[in-house]
Amino acid sequence: MKKINKTQLKQLVEAALFVADKPLSRQQLRETVLSEFTVSERALSEVLKALVLDYQPRGIQLVEVASGYRFQSLDSLSPWLSLLWQETAPRYSRAMLETLALIAYRQPITRGEIEQVRGVAVSSNIIKTLTERDWIKVVGHKEVPGRPALYATTRGFLDYFSLTSLSELPSADAFAQMAEETDQAATASIQKEAPSELTDRANEINEAKSVTLND
Amino acid sequence: MKKINKTQLKQLVEAALFVADKPLSRQQLRETVLSEFTVSERALSEVLKALVLDYQPRGIQLVEVASGYRFQSLDSLSPWLSLLWQETAPRYSRAMLETLALIAYRQPITRGEIEQVRGVAVSSNIIKTLTERDWIKVVGHKEVPGRPALYATTRGFLDYFSLTSLSELPSADAFAQMAEETDQAATASIQKEAPSELTDRANEINEAKSVTLND
Amino acid sequence: MSETDSATEPSAVTAGSNEPVQQPLPLAFINGEAVIEKPQDLYIPPDALEVILESFEGPLDLLLYLIRKQKFDITTLPIADVTRQYMEYVEVMRELRLELAAEYLLMAAILAEIKSRLLLPRRSDDDDDEEDPRAELIRRLKEYELVKQAAEDLDSQPRLERDIFTVHVDTTESVAPVRVEPDVSLQELVLAFSQAMKRAEAFEHHTIEREALSTRERMSMILSMVSAAQYTPLESLFTPEEGKAGVIVTFLAILELVKESLLLCVQAGPYARIHVKLGSHEEDQQDSA
């Protein structure tokens, strides 16, 4: 393992973050450009911090997102930078955004559960588009009849929205609170919507639920 | 046409050069990101010059190429930056491993002799790959029509397998035992071979060999 | 669904006849302008209504809109008013023969059911178990409102392609992908050999043994030590430090090579030094190489 001085380390990390096509984590930096060098965790942190500061007054910024560090343009410059491309940024329908929001806040969640909350069917197209964009993925199957797929968001989703973790999502707190309340009533509400055959069972559950709610 | 101060102009030009997929000429900058602003030719030149200077000590540089300005990584960092693009070669085929094994155990050996044992042609690609990896080399030519090359293993081969000499290669006796172990580990490649049969064959080979050596 | 349909009809009628006259029904916003007209009094172009219908993300969204428009509190949901307004809206859609999503009819049925349960006299002994029939709907409305807000928040979150752009910096030409060679274990190698040998015919003398190996290794070594262009002193091929066994192996290897005409042995006269070089054919080979 070779030694590397601070100036060289900074240049190398900087260049790597610039030429990589995607965000690079510390781990990835160590496994690639830094693999030949002895670099302490502290030295790497210091260099990254220095780079973040260096670019603060500039037109681009070094930011940390879910899958690592990346350089990106200053948010406020977007009206003019957009002029570099002919096509405008894609817009997403309310249906898609609500579905994505539910998956983000309630993951893992089934399609049925999304439909339950939204009160309307979720089109296969929405699920397909979100999957193709690499924003959501199937993380398992719920152990109920039909074993429906459980969806969760990906790192790509967080990267796209410039987030490092799900806890940074806006209104995350309100959701957490609601989720607590909903958890108790969730089973009951699914049954209640069901056709008449399930009415008996739904009533039973409703009774059980009212006990819970009155606690 | 709006006015733009020097700091903003610099940020905008910098960000534009960074986010564009290709080099941008002054003309292109004026037609896109600067289209709303009144910018003198001199002001633009100054900003570009300042940016070139700003990045001189950094890991990436602003350079002017035929079609405009672009950022590119520092040439001296290339050996490490190359590590960002690692192509993992596919695992070696059975043909490749057998060829290597025959060269290791039967060296010096011609391609024809390998083919004789394996019963199939040895592709030039296999020889090329093993040579490029510095595991085998030509050590001479056999005095038969066509004077085929004689292959032997290299020091690099010994180093890779942590051997000090070829005599440390596991002997025939080890085959049966190894086959047995592998059978237990259910490795597909050797599964069909019954350990007892293998031992018999190994013994036969040993007998045949002693005859050869004694003539 | 037929049950749901039949349930919708009478409740719609009930809603209309039992309740006092309400404010004009606000249908929706079109381009930010609220459309507040009694649907039965005003001709609404079908196109416009489709826009209205499409502007709602389903029955919960429509209900929320009605509640907010009337400045009702979700938690004290005035079910009679909301139900009546909802039914009027659904009726207009039916009149205009718009394809009405089943979810809207299902909601109509739920509203009717809640209303009828509220109208039923309660038996005193049931009171403890009986929860407010509106509770579940209120919970769903609150939950949906939260999702709606979350979707809006998500949409205003700075995102790639629209607000932020990733940088693109080229490398210089000297950057080339690094090829990672596959790993091979010694065991794989030995097994490959045993497999190859297994397939080979027994009479072929493909031999393996420790001595043979070292002789053959020495043969390779000698071949790489000598050249075809010039003679190498024979003694330089021996390494006395190896001891007797090593010298013998080297000698055997030289004999084997000479036998195969790979090595030429030359002695100028009796007791003169013996020199070796690669076989005669090797000369051309070496020169051309």
XYZ file of C-alpha atoms in Angstrom:
719
model
C 0.000 0.000 0.000
C 1.368 3.360 -1.020
C 1.101 6.662 0.758
C -0.590 9.626 -0.830
C -0.306 13.230 0.240
C -3.326 15.364 0.971
C -3.153 17.439 -2.203
C -2.983 14.351 -4.382
C -5.736 12.639 -2.415
C -7.995 15.637 -2.861
C -7.297 15.857 -6.594
C -7.922 12.151 -7.053
C -11.175 12.064 -5.078
C -12.361 15.220 -6.818
C -11.595 13.904 -10.289
C -13.185 10.521 -9.486
C -16.428 12.133 -8.295
C -16.460 14.251 -11.431
C -15.862 11.558 -14.009
C -18.006 8.829 -12.446
C -21.433 8.467 -14.040
C -23.108 7.995 -10.682
C -22.651 8.939 -7.043
C -19.664 7.273 -5.372
C -19.695 6.075 -1.783
C -16.597 6.135 0.425
C -16.516 2.386 0.015
C -16.545 2.662 -3.777
C -13.802 5.288 -3.701
C -11.678 2.971 -1.588
C -12.289 0.001 -3.855
C -11.424 1.885 -7.039
C -9.271 4.995 -7.242
C -7.893 4.661 -3.709
C -7.281 0.906 -3.782
C -3.505 1.308 -3.964
C -3.258 3.815 -1.166
C -3.345 3.837 2.590
C -5.984 6.413 3.422
C -7.424 6.775 6.901
C -11.149 7.212 7.325
C -10.413 10.581 8.882
C -8.296 11.774 5.946
C -11.034 10.792 3.511
C -13.666 12.600 5.564
C -11.534 15.702 5.719
C -10.959 15.730 1.985
C -14.660 15.283 1.257
C -15.543 18.034 3.700
C -12.946 20.348 2.140
C -14.332 19.668 -1.335
C -17.891 20.392 -0.199
C -16.647 23.740 1.148
C -14.538 24.535 -1.928
C -17.564 24.290 -4.182
C -20.013 26.120 -1.935
C -19.636 29.479 -3.753
C -19.518 27.887 -7.206
C -22.064 26.963 -9.874
C -21.951 23.310 -8.920
C -22.028 21.677 -5.519
C -20.735 18.500 -3.960
C -23.628 16.830 -2.139
C -24.213 13.550 -0.390
C -27.178 11.508 -1.583
C -28.316 8.008 -0.682
C -25.754 6.129 -2.739
C -22.805 8.437 -2.157
C -21.300 11.771 -3.127
C -21.982 13.523 -6.394
C -21.467 16.884 -8.006
C -24.628 18.575 -9.170
C -25.642 21.964 -10.461
C -26.913 24.703 -8.200
C -30.677 24.390 -7.795
C -31.232 28.103 -8.475
C -29.612 27.907 -11.924
C -32.109 25.387 -13.291
C -34.255 27.894 -15.260
C -31.267 28.717 -17.469
C -29.543 25.359 -17.451
C -32.753 23.743 -18.710
C -32.187 25.703 -21.918
C -29.338 23.337 -22.761
C -31.846 20.630 -23.581
C -34.575 20.703 -26.153
C -36.998 18.516 -24.264
C -38.487 19.620 -20.970
C -38.257 17.602 -17.790
C -40.899 14.886 -17.479
C -43.971 15.758 -15.431
C -45.590 13.161 -13.282
C -49.322 12.702 -12.813
C -50.952 13.026 -9.420
C -51.823 9.333 -9.558
C -48.171 8.470 -10.047
C -46.926 10.856 -7.369
C -49.503 9.643 -4.838
C -48.572 6.033 -5.561
C -44.885 6.839 -5.257
C -45.463 8.796 -2.048
C -47.384 5.884 -0.530
C -44.642 3.437 -1.443
C -42.031 5.812 -0.048
C -43.799 6.407 3.258
C -45.478 3.066 3.797
C -42.967 0.599 2.414
C -43.154 -2.305 2.101
C -46.673 -2.012 0.707
C -48.824 -4.046 -1.682
C -50.709 -2.672 -4.634
C -53.957 -3.570 -2.868
C -52.957 -1.494 0.127
C -52.155 1.478 -2.095
C -55.556 1.154 -3.754
C -57.137 0.922 -0.344
C -55.675 4.244 0.770
C -56.214 6.063 -2.499
C -59.711 4.685 -3.013
C -59.034 3.941 -6.688
C -57.320 1.245 -8.703
C -53.619 1.675 -9.373
C -52.924 1.183 -13.057
C -50.307 -1.374 -14.035
C -48.735 1.330 -16.120
C -47.859 3.375 -13.060
C -46.190 0.435 -11.358
C -44.372 -0.357 -14.575
C -43.123 3.203 -15.089
C -41.959 3.525 -11.486
C -40.154 0.197 -11.758
C -38.525 1.113 -15.058
C -37.325 4.405 -13.616
C -35.679 2.344 -10.898
C -37.584 4.183 -8.197
C -39.416 1.182 -6.784
C -38.779 -2.533 -6.637
C -40.412 -5.679 -5.357
C -38.820 -6.589 -2.036
C -40.935 -9.603 -1.167
C -44.410 -11.009 -1.106
C -47.033 -10.636 1.547
C -48.100 -13.883 3.163
C -51.781 -13.515 2.369
C -53.851 -15.282 -0.311
C -52.417 -14.481 -3.731
C -49.054 -13.546 -2.184
C -49.127 -9.992 -3.576
C -45.809 -8.258 -4.258
C -44.508 -5.865 -1.627
C -43.052 -2.678 -3.067
C -40.354 -0.444 -1.632
C -38.391 2.516 -2.938
C -34.815 2.190 -4.180
C -31.649 4.167 -3.663
C -32.195 5.484 -7.158
C -35.397 7.118 -5.909
C -33.560 8.879 -3.087
C -30.769 9.936 -5.449
C -33.252 11.345 -7.919
C -34.881 13.485 -5.256
C -31.515 14.456 -3.730
C -32.165 12.689 -0.444
C -29.753 10.708 1.674
C -32.433 8.717 3.483
C -36.166 8.240 3.725
C -36.252 10.200 6.959
C -35.431 13.327 4.927
C -38.688 13.050 3.015
C -40.945 16.044 3.582
C -43.832 15.432 5.987
C -42.205 12.226 7.216
C -43.259 12.981 10.775
C -46.920 13.420 9.973
C -46.818 10.113 8.167
C -45.173 8.275 10.998
C -47.868 9.508 13.349
C -50.644 8.565 10.964
C -49.092 5.179 10.379
C -49.312 4.441 14.066
C -53.009 5.138 14.117
C -53.575 3.337 10.839
C -51.739 0.218 11.874
C -54.389 -0.454 14.437
C -57.242 0.001 12.028
C -55.652 -1.307 8.848
C -56.987 -4.842 8.893
C -60.452 -3.688 9.704
C -60.631 -1.172 6.897
C -59.540 -3.667 4.255
C -62.317 -5.998 5.232
C -64.929 -3.308 5.388
C -64.488 -2.424 1.732
C -64.884 -5.989 0.671
C -68.013 -7.293 -1.033
C -70.963 -8.617 0.943
C -69.631 -12.158 1.502
C -67.123 -10.708 3.865
C -69.564 -8.558 5.754
C -69.860 -10.954 8.653
C -66.180 -11.142 9.093
C -65.842 -7.402 8.639
C -68.313 -6.842 11.428
C -66.376 -9.073 13.710
C -63.235 -7.159 12.955
C -64.982 -3.846 13.395
C -66.101 -4.914 16.811
C -62.603 -5.960 17.672
C -61.326 -2.665 16.366
C -63.716 -0.514 18.364
C -62.363 -2.163 21.465
C -58.853 -1.246 20.386
C -59.820 2.315 19.617
C -61.537 2.792 22.933
C -58.511 1.741 24.921
C -32.363 41.497 -22.135
C -31.425 41.333 -18.524
C -28.164 42.211 -16.833
C -26.173 39.630 -14.975
C -23.385 40.288 -12.517
C -19.991 38.712 -12.842
C -20.414 36.207 -10.024
C -23.686 34.938 -11.444
C -22.263 34.841 -14.959
C -19.349 32.773 -13.766
C -21.572 30.368 -11.854
C -23.884 29.951 -14.802
C -21.148 29.392 -17.368
C -19.375 27.012 -15.015
C -22.515 24.978 -14.313
C -23.425 24.891 -18.009
C -20.009 23.539 -18.994
C -20.326 20.931 -16.267
C -23.807 19.644 -17.014
C -23.568 19.678 -20.815
C -22.868 16.305 -22.441
C -20.413 17.821 -24.891
C -18.082 20.792 -25.200
C -19.860 24.148 -25.446
C -18.668 26.981 -27.678
C -19.139 30.645 -26.758
C -21.844 30.739 -29.395
C -23.678 27.806 -27.823
C -23.419 29.377 -24.372
C -24.968 32.566 -25.731
C -27.777 30.713 -27.468
C -28.721 28.675 -24.427
C -27.958 29.597 -20.831
C -27.055 33.199 -21.610
C -29.875 33.870 -24.074
C -31.726 36.139 -21.626
C -28.734 38.205 -20.670
C -26.643 41.002 -22.087
C -23.093 39.711 -21.922
C -20.203 41.401 -23.684
C -17.657 39.294 -25.535
C -15.035 40.612 -23.179
C -16.972 39.657 -20.057
C -17.442 36.119 -21.369
C -13.756 35.818 -22.218
C -12.787 37.010 -18.777
C -15.088 34.538 -17.079
C -13.784 31.648 -19.153
C -10.208 32.663 -18.451
C -10.934 32.926 -14.748
C -12.482 29.461 -14.734
C -9.484 27.957 -16.517
C -7.261 29.468 -13.828
C -9.543 28.397 -10.950
C -9.266 24.769 -11.942
C -5.549 24.727 -12.694
C -4.580 23.283 -9.285
C -7.539 20.906 -9.140
C -8.223 17.296 -10.195
C -10.066 18.412 -13.301
C -9.221 21.105 -15.824
C -11.162 23.414 -18.092
C -9.727 23.108 -21.584
C -10.614 24.494 -24.975
C -11.039 21.901 -27.667
C -12.100 22.267 -31.304
C -15.820 22.408 -30.565
C -15.634 24.550 -27.446
C -14.832 24.392 -23.763
C -15.037 21.305 -21.662
C -13.930 20.006 -18.304
C -11.730 16.933 -18.293
C -9.810 14.986 -15.708
C -6.140 15.610 -15.029
C -4.125 13.348 -17.314
C -1.720 12.314 -14.559
C -4.602 10.795 -12.572
C -5.581 8.403 -15.354
C -3.962 5.256 -13.930
C -6.206 5.470 -10.849
C -9.276 6.849 -12.553
C -9.149 3.839 -14.858
C -9.992 1.760 -11.809
C -13.487 3.238 -11.868
C -14.217 1.173 -14.925
C -13.516 -2.387 -14.022
C -14.607 -5.053 -16.406
C -14.899 -8.360 -14.696
C -13.912 -11.052 -17.149
C -16.175 -14.106 -17.246
C -15.048 -17.217 -15.395
C -12.724 -19.497 -17.313
C -14.293 -22.282 -19.327
C -13.605 -25.921 -18.724
C -11.587 -26.009 -21.934
C -9.413 -23.182 -20.645
C -8.800 -24.833 -17.284
C -7.998 -28.204 -18.827
C -5.578 -26.637 -21.268
C -3.830 -24.795 -18.474
C -3.749 -27.940 -16.349
C -2.232 -29.988 -19.170
C 0.413 -27.375 -19.812
C 1.205 -27.251 -16.093
C 1.478 -31.024 -15.658
C 2.846 -32.088 -19.035
C 5.147 -29.225 -19.990
C 6.732 -28.655 -22.361
C 3.745 -29.622 -24.472
C 2.488 -28.727 -27.941
C -0.998 -27.661 -28.780
C -1.412 -30.870 -30.769
C -0.569 -32.939 -27.716
C -3.116 -31.062 -25.647
C -5.685 -31.683 -28.331
C -4.799 -35.351 -28.360
C -5.499 -35.697 -24.660
C -8.596 -33.552 -24.641
C -9.948 -35.066 -27.847
C -11.002 -31.634 -29.120
C -9.303 -28.687 -30.756
C -7.774 -26.027 -28.514
C -8.890 -22.589 -29.625
C -6.243 -19.939 -30.296
C -8.183 -17.743 -27.953
C -7.419 -19.991 -25.008
C -3.702 -19.924 -25.735
C -3.886 -16.169 -26.230
C -5.731 -15.546 -22.963
C -3.346 -17.725 -20.954
C -0.352 -16.054 -22.592
C -1.735 -12.568 -21.939
C -2.282 -13.443 -18.327
C 1.375 -14.402 -18.223
C 0.639 -17.930 -17.078
C 2.084 -19.755 -20.086
C 4.805 -19.055 -22.626
C 6.476 -20.673 -25.606
C 9.759 -22.256 -24.502
C 10.779 -23.887 -27.790
C 9.561 -25.765 -30.806
C 9.225 -29.495 -31.230
C 11.291 -31.199 -33.952
C 8.365 -32.641 -35.839
C 6.834 -31.469 -39.094
C 5.445 -27.966 -38.620
C 7.704 -27.427 -35.610
C 4.850 -26.697 -33.232
C 5.443 -24.410 -30.274
C 6.134 -26.011 -26.923
C 4.256 -24.422 -24.071
C 5.304 -24.235 -20.456
C 4.071 -22.381 -17.425
C 5.730 -19.198 -16.220
C 6.956 -17.872 -12.912
C 3.818 -15.747 -12.878
C 1.787 -18.959 -12.878
C 3.686 -20.310 -9.887
C 3.308 -17.003 -8.069
C -0.417 -16.879 -8.671
C -0.913 -20.352 -7.209
C 1.610 -19.685 -4.424
C 3.918 -22.475 -5.544
C 7.692 -22.336 -5.333
C 8.076 -24.997 -8.007
C 5.977 -27.208 -10.202
C 6.817 -30.185 -8.047
C 4.483 -28.672 -5.483
C 1.515 -29.187 -7.765
C -0.783 -31.735 -6.135
C 0.072 -35.223 -7.405
C -2.166 -37.854 -8.941
C -2.858 -39.353 -5.528
C -4.553 -36.161 -4.529
C -7.070 -36.348 -7.364
C -9.260 -39.017 -5.866
C -9.321 -37.283 -2.546
C -10.084 -33.964 -4.124
C -12.766 -35.432 -6.287
C -14.354 -36.900 -3.221
C -14.312 -33.590 -1.408
C -15.721 -31.874 -4.415
C -18.410 -34.501 -4.716
C -19.478 -33.698 -1.233
C -19.513 -30.041 -2.080
C -21.682 -31.015 -5.060
C -19.665 -29.103 -7.624
C -21.275 -29.760 -10.952
C -18.076 -29.987 -12.941
C -16.843 -33.137 -11.304
C -20.027 -34.699 -10.023
C -20.210 -37.412 -12.656
C -16.846 -38.822 -11.830
C -17.008 -41.629 -9.309
C -14.070 -41.360 -6.895
C -13.185 -45.072 -7.080
C -13.023 -45.032 -10.850
C -10.772 -42.053 -10.690
C -8.377 -43.785 -8.351
C -8.178 -46.772 -10.689
C -7.462 -44.519 -13.590
C -4.832 -42.626 -11.654
C -3.127 -45.889 -10.809
C -3.198 -47.005 -14.424
C -1.652 -43.742 -15.408
C 1.061 -44.115 -12.835
C 1.896 -47.569 -14.144
C 1.921 -46.438 -17.739
C 4.203 -43.617 -16.785
C 6.847 -45.691 -15.113
C 7.152 -47.668 -18.350
C 7.674 -44.477 -20.296
C 10.330 -43.182 -18.021
C 12.246 -46.402 -18.105
C 12.583 -46.685 -21.838
C -71.489 -4.431 -8.288
C -75.264 -4.728 -8.933
C -75.890 -4.569 -5.199
C -73.881 -1.428 -4.955
C -75.786 0.115 -7.825
C -79.181 -0.542 -6.362
C -78.032 0.852 -3.066
C -77.010 4.065 -4.737
C -80.388 4.918 -6.219
C -82.622 5.139 -3.141
C -80.002 6.875 -1.046
C -79.558 9.517 -3.706
C -83.274 10.186 -3.562
C -83.261 10.242 0.214
C -80.412 12.653 0.236
C -82.238 15.053 -2.025
C -85.573 15.026 -0.223
C -84.583 14.913 3.443
C -82.081 17.673 3.648
C -82.604 21.426 3.688
C -81.536 23.419 0.638
C -77.760 23.657 0.402
C -75.294 26.030 -1.097
C -74.787 25.695 -4.834
C -72.699 22.624 -5.524
C -69.129 23.526 -6.328
C -68.128 21.024 -8.947
C -64.443 21.598 -9.277
C -61.760 23.988 -10.205
C -61.100 24.495 -13.870
C -57.944 26.469 -14.458
C -58.078 27.637 -10.898
C -61.670 28.934 -11.184
C -64.222 27.250 -8.958
C -67.222 25.924 -10.873
C -70.117 26.525 -8.513
C -73.371 25.800 -10.253
C -76.262 23.521 -9.645
C -75.554 20.858 -12.175
C -79.234 20.351 -13.118
C -79.694 24.052 -13.921
C -76.696 24.544 -16.063
C -75.572 22.958 -19.225
C -71.979 21.869 -18.765
C -70.194 20.892 -21.935
C -69.211 17.231 -21.675
C -65.602 18.163 -22.337
C -65.525 20.406 -19.297
C -67.059 17.746 -17.132
C -64.514 15.268 -18.234
C -61.886 17.716 -17.116
C -63.637 17.947 -13.769
C -63.831 14.216 -13.443
C -60.221 13.808 -14.374
C -59.156 16.443 -11.914
C -60.197 14.183 -9.069
C -58.085 11.241 -8.083
C -61.130 9.203 -7.066
C -64.001 9.383 -4.588
C -61.860 10.237 -1.557
C -60.384 13.163 -3.439
C -63.874 14.336 -4.412
C -65.123 14.001 -0.838
C -62.161 15.939 0.483
C -62.862 18.639 -2.029
C -66.523 18.869 -0.967
C -65.588 19.014 2.702
C -62.928 21.669 2.214
C -65.162 23.722 -0.059
C -67.886 23.869 2.575
C -65.327 24.521 5.283
C -66.474 21.468 7.146
C -64.275 19.798 9.675
C -63.300 16.296 8.685
C -63.562 15.086 12.262
C -67.185 16.170 12.604
C -68.061 15.065 9.095
C -71.654 16.223 8.447
C -72.509 13.037 6.659
C -75.971 14.097 5.413
C -74.712 17.222 3.643
C -71.666 15.582 2.204
C -73.638 12.583 1.022
C -76.215 14.743 -0.709
C -73.589 16.789 -2.516
C -71.649 13.704 -3.465
C -74.780 12.094 -4.904
C -75.608 15.173 -6.943
C -72.178 15.094 -8.411
C -72.421 11.419 -9.231
C -75.848 12.000 -10.786
C -74.479 14.645 -13.133
C -71.810 12.272 -14.275
C -74.422 9.611 -14.890
C -76.651 11.988 -16.802
C -73.814 12.914 -19.064
C -73.189 9.240 -19.578
C -69.613 9.574 -18.497
C -68.051 6.328 -17.705
C -68.305 6.373 -13.960
C -65.557 4.548 -12.158
C -66.870 1.791 -9.907
C -65.031 3.358 -6.997
C -67.385 6.352 -7.068
C -70.410 4.085 -6.802
C -68.822 2.083 -4.031
C -68.261 5.279 -2.087
C -71.876 6.252 -2.660
C -72.899 2.963 -1.084
C -70.600 3.514 1.879
C -72.003 7.014 2.438
C -75.563 5.697 2.251
C -74.764 2.961 4.715
C -73.185 5.333 7.200
C -76.136 7.654 6.921
C -78.666 4.919 7.488
C -76.760 3.631 10.499
C -76.757 7.107 11.983
C -80.511 7.341 11.453
C -81.236 4.056 13.184
C -82.237 4.426 16.816
C -79.584 2.991 19.081
C -80.420 0.347 21.604
C -79.134 1.341 24.976
C -77.381 -1.983 25.650
C -75.459 -1.646 22.370
C -74.045 1.720 23.199
C -70.786 0.511 24.619
C -69.836 -1.510 21.560
C -71.185 0.802 18.921
C -68.635 3.137 17.443
C -69.478 6.153 15.341
C -70.143 4.752 11.854
C -68.342 7.749 10.380
C -65.084 6.921 12.166
C -63.661 4.665 9.493
C -64.476 7.080 6.685
C -62.991 9.971 8.660
C -59.835 7.951 9.193
C -59.593 7.185 5.488
C -60.165 10.811 4.531
C -57.472 11.984 6.912
C -55.113 9.379 5.605
C -55.810 10.239 2.002
C -55.362 13.921 2.719
C -51.942 13.126 4.097
C -51.014 11.125 0.997
C -52.230 13.928 -1.217
C -50.054 16.377 0.682
C -47.097 14.007 0.566
C -47.441 13.696 -3.208
C -47.430 17.487 -3.524
C -44.421 17.755 -1.246
C -42.626 15.111 -3.256
C -43.407 16.976 -6.445
C -41.904 20.177 -5.056
C -38.807 18.385 -3.812
C -35.807 19.428 -5.959
C -35.222 16.620 -8.392
C -32.918 15.559 -11.164
C -33.753 16.509 -14.742
C -35.956 19.416 -13.585
C -34.166 21.359 -10.835
C -30.760 19.808 -10.538
C -28.470 18.352 -13.117
C -25.626 15.964 -12.623
C -22.231 16.933 -13.934
C -20.592 15.299 -16.870
C -16.817 15.440 -17.011
C -14.849 13.477 -19.561
C -11.658 11.727 -18.751
C -8.583 12.173 -20.870
C -7.864 9.489 -23.442
C -5.376 7.754 -21.200
C -8.165 6.396 -19.021
C -8.930 2.840 -20.088
C -11.160 0.254 -18.450
C -9.347 -2.127 -16.148
C -9.951 -5.773 -16.831
C -10.345 -7.937 -13.770
C -9.207 -11.472 -14.530
C -11.207 -14.354 -13.089
C -9.852 -16.250 -10.116
C -8.742 -19.831 -10.496
C -8.065 -22.100 -7.531
C -5.415 -24.763 -7.440
C -8.143 -27.295 -6.798
C -9.959 -26.276 -9.972
C -6.724 -26.730 -11.878
C -6.046 -30.193 -10.488
C -9.620 -31.283 -11.111
C -9.445 -29.984 -14.658
C -6.336 -32.079 -15.186
C -7.914 -35.188 -13.717
C -10.933 -34.709 -15.935
C -8.828 -34.299 -19.033
C -6.815 -37.367 -18.154
C -9.937 -39.333 -17.420
C -11.185 -38.734 -20.890
C -7.880 -39.561 -22.510
C -7.229 -43.138 -23.494
C -5.320 -45.213 -20.981
C -2.687 -46.353 -23.462
C -1.581 -42.852 -24.185
C 1.332 -42.107 -21.993
C 0.076 -39.039 -20.285
C 1.962 -39.389 -17.143
C 2.007 -37.636 -13.919
C 4.393 -38.014 -11.113
C 6.519 -35.904 -8.932
C 9.844 -36.771 -10.630
C 8.416 -36.456 -14.103
C 7.121 -33.080 -13.205
C 10.364 -31.734 -11.951
C 12.207 -33.129 -14.949
C 9.694 -31.529 -17.254
C 9.833 -28.300 -15.327
C 13.592 -28.367 -15.651
C 13.223 -29.001 -19.386
C 11.117 -25.852 -19.697
C 13.568 -23.945 -17.593
C 16.553 -25.007 -19.680
C 14.774 -24.154 -22.891
C 14.194 -20.651 -21.637
C 17.804 -20.322 -20.504
C 19.506 -21.247 -23.740
C 19.370 -19.431 -27.022
C 19.692 -20.555 -30.600
C 21.999 -17.722 -31.557
C 24.827 -18.486 -29.187
C 26.195 -21.410 -27.247
C 25.691 -21.678 -23.535
C 28.230 -23.487 -21.399
C 26.692 -26.711 -20.159
C 27.833 -26.182 -16.585
C 25.945 -22.909 -16.357
C 22.745 -24.961 -16.536
C 23.577 -26.703 -13.266
C 23.037 -25.216 -9.865
C 25.338 -26.983 -7.436
C 23.450 -25.488 -4.475
C 20.529 -27.766 -5.354
C 22.568 -30.792 -4.396
C 22.923 -34.120 -6.080
C 19.233 -34.585 -6.808
C 18.982 -31.235 -8.553
C 21.987 -31.930 -10.713
C 20.568 -35.292 -11.704
C 17.212 -33.773 -12.604
C 18.972 -31.161 -14.750
C 21.072 -33.859 -16.414
C 17.976 -35.970 -17.131
C 16.222 -32.930 -18.542
C 19.172 -32.178 -20.848
C 19.256 -35.792 -22.051
C 15.514 -35.706 -22.713
C 15.846 -32.430 -24.637
C 18.744 -33.737 -26.675
C 16.771 -36.864 -27.456
C 13.896 -34.742 -28.709
C 16.384 -32.632 -30.751
C 15.325 -29.568 -28.839
C 18.850 -29.048 -27.616
C 22.132 -29.326 -29.477
C 25.232 -30.446 -27.542
C 28.614 -29.473 -28.944
C 32.079 -30.405 -27.699
C 35.064 -28.996 -29.581
C 37.441 -31.803 -28.515
C 38.022 -34.356 -25.806
C 37.759 -32.822 -22.332
C 36.796 -29.494 -23.835
C 33.875 -27.610 -22.397
C 30.502 -28.764 -23.599
C 28.239 -26.095 -24.999
C 24.554 -26.242 -25.739
C 22.199 -24.239 -27.898
C 18.641 -24.622 -29.102
C 17.971 -27.167 -31.837
C 18.941 -26.152 -35.376
C 15.408 -25.449 -36.452
C 15.125 -23.116 -33.536
C 17.627 -20.825 -35.164
C 15.254 -19.632 -37.858
C 12.530 -19.327 -35.316
C 14.565 -17.187 -32.992
C 15.821 -14.978 -35.772
C 12.402 -14.275 -37.104
C 10.981 -13.657 -33.662
